[in-house]
PDB file of C-alpha atoms in Angstrom:
ATOM      1  CA  MET A   1      11.799 -28.906-108.258  1.00  0.00           C
ATOM      2  CA  SER A   2      10.116 -30.715-105.367  1.00  0.00           C
ATOM      3  CA  SER A   3      11.891 -33.204-103.147  1.00  0.00           C
ATOM      4  CA  ARG A   4      11.529 -36.936-103.675  1.00  0.00           C
ATOM      5  CA  ARG A   5       9.533 -37.192-100.432  1.00  0.00           C
ATOM      6  CA  ALA A   6       7.047 -34.571-101.663  1.00  0.00           C
ATOM      7  CA  ARG A   7       6.710 -36.340-105.017  1.00  0.00           C
ATOM      8  CA  LEU A   8       6.123 -39.708-103.327  1.00  0.00           C
ATOM      9  CA  VAL A   9       3.448 -38.252-101.046  1.00  0.00           C
ATOM     10  CA  GLY A  10       1.844 -36.543-104.053  1.00  0.00           C
ATOM     11  CA  GLY A  11       1.859 -39.847-105.926  1.00  0.00           C
ATOM     12  CA  LEU A  12       0.355 -41.617-102.933  1.00  0.00           C
ATOM     13  CA  GLN A  13      -2.360 -38.957-102.642  1.00  0.00           C
ATOM     14  CA  TRP A  14      -3.272 -39.312-106.294  1.00  0.00           C
ATOM     15  CA  ALA A  15      -3.167 -43.131-106.112  1.00  0.00           C
ATOM     16  CA  ILE A  16      -5.559 -43.231-103.145  1.00  0.00           C
ATOM     17  CA  THR A  17      -7.848 -40.699-104.816  1.00  0.00           C
ATOM     18  CA  GLY A  18      -7.746 -42.699-108.049  1.00  0.00           C
ATOM     19  CA  ALA A  19      -8.629 -45.876-106.159  1.00  0.00           C
ATOM     20  CA  TYR A  20     -11.642 -44.220-104.511  1.00  0.00           C
ATOM     21  CA  VAL A  21     -12.842 -42.763-107.817  1.00  0.00           C
ATOM     22  CA  PHE A  22     -12.424 -46.160-109.494  1.00  0.00           C
ATOM     23  CA  LEU A  23     -14.370 -47.910-106.737  1.00  0.00           C
ATOM     24  CA  PHE A  24     -17.074 -45.251-106.862  1.00  0.00           C
ATOM     25  CA  GLY A  25     -17.337 -45.770-110.624  1.00  0.00           C
ATOM     26  CA  PHE A  26     -17.422 -49.534-110.110  1.00  0.00           C
ATOM     27  CA  LEU A  27     -20.350 -49.146-107.724  1.00  0.00           C
ATOM     28  CA  ALA A  28     -22.171 -46.970-110.256  1.00  0.00           C
ATOM     29  CA  VAL A  29     -21.651 -49.549-113.007  1.00  0.00           C
ATOM     30  CA  ALA A  30     -22.711 -52.381-110.681  1.00  0.00           C
ATOM     31  CA  TRP A  31     -25.877 -50.457-109.795  1.00  0.00           C
ATOM     32  CA  TYR A  32     -26.623 -49.816-113.485  1.00  0.00           C
ATOM     33  CA  LEU A  33     -26.105 -53.465-114.429  1.00  0.00           C
ATOM     34  CA  ARG A  34     -28.325 -54.559-111.550  1.00  0.00           C
ATOM     35  CA  ALA A  35     -31.000 -52.013-112.455  1.00  0.00           C
ATOM     36  CA  THR A  36     -31.055 -53.165-116.078  1.00  0.00           C
ATOM     37  CA  ARG A  37     -30.867 -56.822-115.001  1.00  0.00           C
ATOM     38  CA  THR A  38     -27.858 -57.403-117.189  1.00  0.00           C
ATOM     39  CA  ALA A  39     -25.967 -60.576-116.392  1.00  0.00           C
ATOM     40  CA  VAL A  40     -22.260 -59.996-116.724  1.00  0.00           C
ATOM     41  CA  ALA A  41     -19.074 -61.254-115.124  1.00  0.00           C
ATOM     42  CA  LEU A  42     -16.324 -58.664-114.757  1.00  0.00           C
ATOM     43  CA  ASP A  43     -12.744 -59.012-113.598  1.00  0.00           C
ATOM     44  CA  LEU A  44     -11.601 -55.473-113.029  1.00  0.00           C
ATOM     45  CA  SER A  45      -8.443 -56.343-111.089  1.00  0.00           C
ATOM     46  CA  PRO A  46      -6.075 -55.421-113.956  1.00  0.00           C
ATOM     47  CA  ALA A  47      -8.002 -52.217-114.615  1.00  0.00           C
ATOM     48  CA  PHE A  48      -7.899 -51.283-110.917  1.00  0.00           C
ATOM     49  CA  VAL A  49      -4.141 -51.841-110.743  1.00  0.00           C
ATOM     50  CA  ALA A  50      -3.642 -49.824-113.933  1.00  0.00           C
ATOM     51  CA  VAL A  51      -5.691 -46.912-112.569  1.00  0.00           C
ATOM     52  CA  VAL A  52      -3.811 -46.881-109.258  1.00  0.00           C
ATOM     53  CA  VAL A  53      -0.370 -47.084-110.913  1.00  0.00           C
ATOM     54  CA  ALA A  54      -1.271 -44.437-113.505  1.00  0.00           C
ATOM     55  CA  SER A  55      -2.648 -42.182-110.761  1.00  0.00           C
ATOM     56  CA  PHE A  56       0.520 -42.608-108.696  1.00  0.00           C
ATOM     57  CA  LEU A  57       2.729 -41.755-111.667  1.00  0.00           C
ATOM     58  CA  ALA A  58       0.576 -38.753-112.572  1.00  0.00           C
ATOM     59  CA  GLY A  59       0.726 -37.441-108.993  1.00  0.00           C
ATOM     60  CA  TYR A  60       4.464 -38.054-108.767  1.00  0.00           C
ATOM     61  CA  LEU A  61       5.098 -36.199-112.018  1.00  0.00           C
ATOM     62  CA  TRP A  62       2.628 -33.414-111.206  1.00  0.00           C
ATOM     63  CA  VAL A  63       4.189 -32.597-107.851  1.00  0.00           C
ATOM     64  CA  GLY A  64       7.651 -32.862-109.412  1.00  0.00           C
ATOM     65  CA  SER A  65       6.739 -30.340-112.096  1.00  0.00           C
ATOM     66  CA  CYS A  66       5.348 -27.743-109.672  1.00  0.00           C
ATOM     67  CA  ALA A  67       7.396 -25.277-107.712  1.00  0.00           C
ATOM     68  CA  PRO A  68       7.250 -26.138-103.996  1.00  0.00           C
ATOM     69  CA  ALA A  69       4.580 -24.009-102.330  1.00  0.00           C
ATOM     70  CA  ALA A  70       4.572 -23.208 -98.641  1.00  0.00           C
ATOM     71  CA  GLY A  71       2.536 -25.816 -96.778  1.00  0.00           C
ATOM     72  CA  ALA A  72       1.689 -27.872 -99.885  1.00  0.00           C
ATOM     73  CA  HIS A  73       3.487 -30.981 -98.631  1.00  0.00           C
ATOM     74  CA  ASP A  74       1.769 -30.731 -95.243  1.00  0.00           C
ATOM     75  CA  ARG A  75      -1.647 -30.435 -96.888  1.00  0.00           C
ATOM     76  CA  ARG A  76      -0.923 -33.493 -99.041  1.00  0.00           C
ATOM     77  CA  VAL A  77       0.060 -35.481 -95.942  1.00  0.00           C
ATOM     78  CA  GLU A  78      -3.101 -34.309 -94.154  1.00  0.00           C
ATOM     79  CA  VAL A  79      -5.307 -35.327 -97.088  1.00  0.00           C
ATOM     80  CA  VAL A  80      -3.669 -38.765 -97.318  1.00  0.00           C
ATOM     81  CA  LEU A  81      -4.101 -39.413 -93.603  1.00  0.00           C
ATOM     82  CA  THR A  82      -7.671 -38.091 -93.595  1.00  0.00           C
ATOM     83  CA  MET A  83      -8.593 -40.249 -96.617  1.00  0.00           C
ATOM     84  CA  LEU A  84      -7.128 -43.336 -94.970  1.00  0.00           C
ATOM     85  CA  VAL A  85      -8.905 -42.762 -91.661  1.00  0.00           C
ATOM     86  CA  LEU A  86     -12.268 -41.818 -93.181  1.00  0.00           C
ATOM     87  CA  GLY A  87     -11.881 -44.540 -95.801  1.00  0.00           C
ATOM     88  CA  PHE A  88     -11.826 -47.129 -93.048  1.00  0.00           C
ATOM     89  CA  LEU A  89     -14.423 -45.546 -90.757  1.00  0.00           C
ATOM     90  CA  LEU A  90     -17.155 -44.375 -93.122  1.00  0.00           C
ATOM     91  CA  PRO A  91     -17.729 -47.629 -95.073  1.00  0.00           C
ATOM     92  CA  PHE A  92     -18.348 -49.357 -91.753  1.00  0.00           C
ATOM     93  CA  GLY A  93     -20.549 -46.582 -90.339  1.00  0.00           C
ATOM     94  CA  VAL A  94     -22.652 -45.209 -93.193  1.00  0.00           C
ATOM     95  CA  PRO A  95     -24.300 -48.438 -94.496  1.00  0.00           C
ATOM     96  CA  PRO A  96     -25.522 -49.549 -91.021  1.00  0.00           C
ATOM     97  CA  LEU A  97     -26.775 -46.021 -90.374  1.00  0.00           C
ATOM     98  CA  PHE A  98     -28.710 -46.071 -93.640  1.00  0.00           C
ATOM     99  CA  ASP A  99     -30.137 -49.491 -92.747  1.00  0.00           C
ATOM    100  CA  ARG A 100     -31.414 -48.133 -89.426  1.00  0.00           C
ATOM    101  CA  LEU A 101     -32.920 -45.109 -91.149  1.00  0.00           C
ATOM    102  CA  GLY A 102     -34.478 -47.241 -93.884  1.00  0.00           C
ATOM    103  CA  VAL A 103     -32.617 -45.405 -96.628  1.00  0.00           C
ATOM    104  CA  GLY A 104     -31.364 -47.295 -99.647  1.00  0.00           C
ATOM    105  CA  ARG A 105     -33.034 -50.616 -98.971  1.00  0.00           C
ATOM    106  CA  THR A 106     -33.672 -51.033-102.682  1.00  0.00           C
ATOM    107  CA  LEU A 107     -30.095 -50.019-103.522  1.00  0.00           C
ATOM    108  CA  PRO A 108     -27.792 -52.516-101.811  1.00  0.00           C
ATOM    109  CA  LEU A 109     -24.521 -50.629-102.384  1.00  0.00           C
ATOM    110  CA  PHE A 110     -25.918 -47.142-101.823  1.00  0.00           C
ATOM    111  CA  GLY A 111     -24.377 -46.736 -98.365  1.00  0.00           C
ATOM    112  CA  VAL A 112     -20.935 -47.790 -99.561  1.00  0.00           C
ATOM    113  CA  GLY A 113     -21.115 -45.354-102.474  1.00  0.00           C
ATOM    114  CA  VAL A 114     -22.132 -42.528-100.171  1.00  0.00           C
ATOM    115  CA  ALA A 115     -19.282 -43.471 -97.813  1.00  0.00           C
ATOM    116  CA  TYR A 116     -16.734 -43.265-100.654  1.00  0.00           C
ATOM    117  CA  ALA A 117     -18.147 -39.945-101.850  1.00  0.00           C
ATOM    118  CA  LEU A 118     -18.079 -38.565 -98.296  1.00  0.00           C
ATOM    119  CA  THR A 119     -14.511 -39.758 -97.836  1.00  0.00           C
ATOM    120  CA  LEU A 120     -13.324 -37.808-100.852  1.00  0.00           C
ATOM    121  CA  ALA A 121     -15.454 -34.732-100.205  1.00  0.00           C
ATOM    122  CA  LEU A 122     -14.597 -34.475 -96.520  1.00  0.00           C
ATOM    123  CA  SER A 123     -10.890 -35.192 -96.974  1.00  0.00           C
ATOM    124  CA  TYR A 124     -10.327 -32.566 -99.632  1.00  0.00           C
ATOM    125  CA  GLY A 125     -12.922 -30.118 -98.334  1.00  0.00           C
ATOM    126  CA  LEU A 126     -11.723 -30.079 -94.750  1.00  0.00           C
ATOM    127  CA  VAL A 127      -8.009 -29.865 -95.552  1.00  0.00           C
ATOM    128  CA  TYR A 128      -7.887 -27.726 -98.703  1.00  0.00           C
ATOM    129  CA  GLY A 129     -11.170 -25.869 -98.368  1.00  0.00           C
ATOM    130  CA  LEU A 130     -11.346 -25.131 -94.652  1.00  0.00           C
ATOM    131  CA  GLY A 131      -7.688 -25.533 -93.724  1.00  0.00           C
ATOM    132  CA  PHE A 132      -8.199 -28.069 -90.925  1.00  0.00           C
ATOM    133  CA  ARG A 133      -5.123 -29.978 -89.814  1.00  0.00           C
ATOM    134  CA  PHE A 134      -6.132 -32.930 -87.679  1.00  0.00           C
ATOM    135  CA  PHE A 135      -2.911 -34.918 -87.678  1.00  0.00           C
ATOM    136  CA  LEU A 136       0.020 -32.534 -88.088  1.00  0.00           C
ATOM    137  CA  GLY A 137      -1.305 -29.814 -85.840  1.00  0.00           C
ATOM    138  CA  PRO A 138      -1.527 -26.091 -86.540  1.00  0.00           C
ATOM    139  CA  GLU A 139       2.118 -25.796 -87.596  1.00  0.00           C
ATOM    140  CA  ARG A 140       4.881 -28.097 -88.750  1.00  0.00           C
ATOM    141  CA  PRO A 141       6.824 -29.821 -85.983  1.00  0.00           C
ATOM    142  CA  ASP A 142      10.195 -28.840 -87.475  1.00  0.00           C
ATOM    143  CA  ALA A 143       9.068 -25.209 -87.837  1.00  0.00           C
ATOM    144  CA  ARG A 144       8.364 -24.843 -84.112  1.00  0.00           C
ATOM    145  CA  GLU A 145      10.990 -23.190 -81.965  1.00  0.00           C
TER     146      GLU A 145
END
């Protein structure tokens, strides 16, 4: 059984991931509705809250049901921090870069969608795939002697 701290971090990781996936899906639907010239008014605030809460609960329960693995909590913390940092930097950097390059002028939200996709891909790929640890360092602070 995992500690409460590990379960909370797991829930937070899943909630942030769920929020990015929801927003990415929202951008895809907005692009489709714009492309088909469909006039519609959507209030997705309740749906967004439901997705984030359900994702948090799923992550909390998932981490609680798994046996604690060595380094799993540290990787979850790294992914959360990387998603938060890239989630603030990339949406402000990618769209202006695409504007300068002339990419996506006909797709107004293209740069934001690419920024969200890059945030998820880089966060999980760098931490889980390549084992980079930008924030916690190469080893845990309490494990150092």
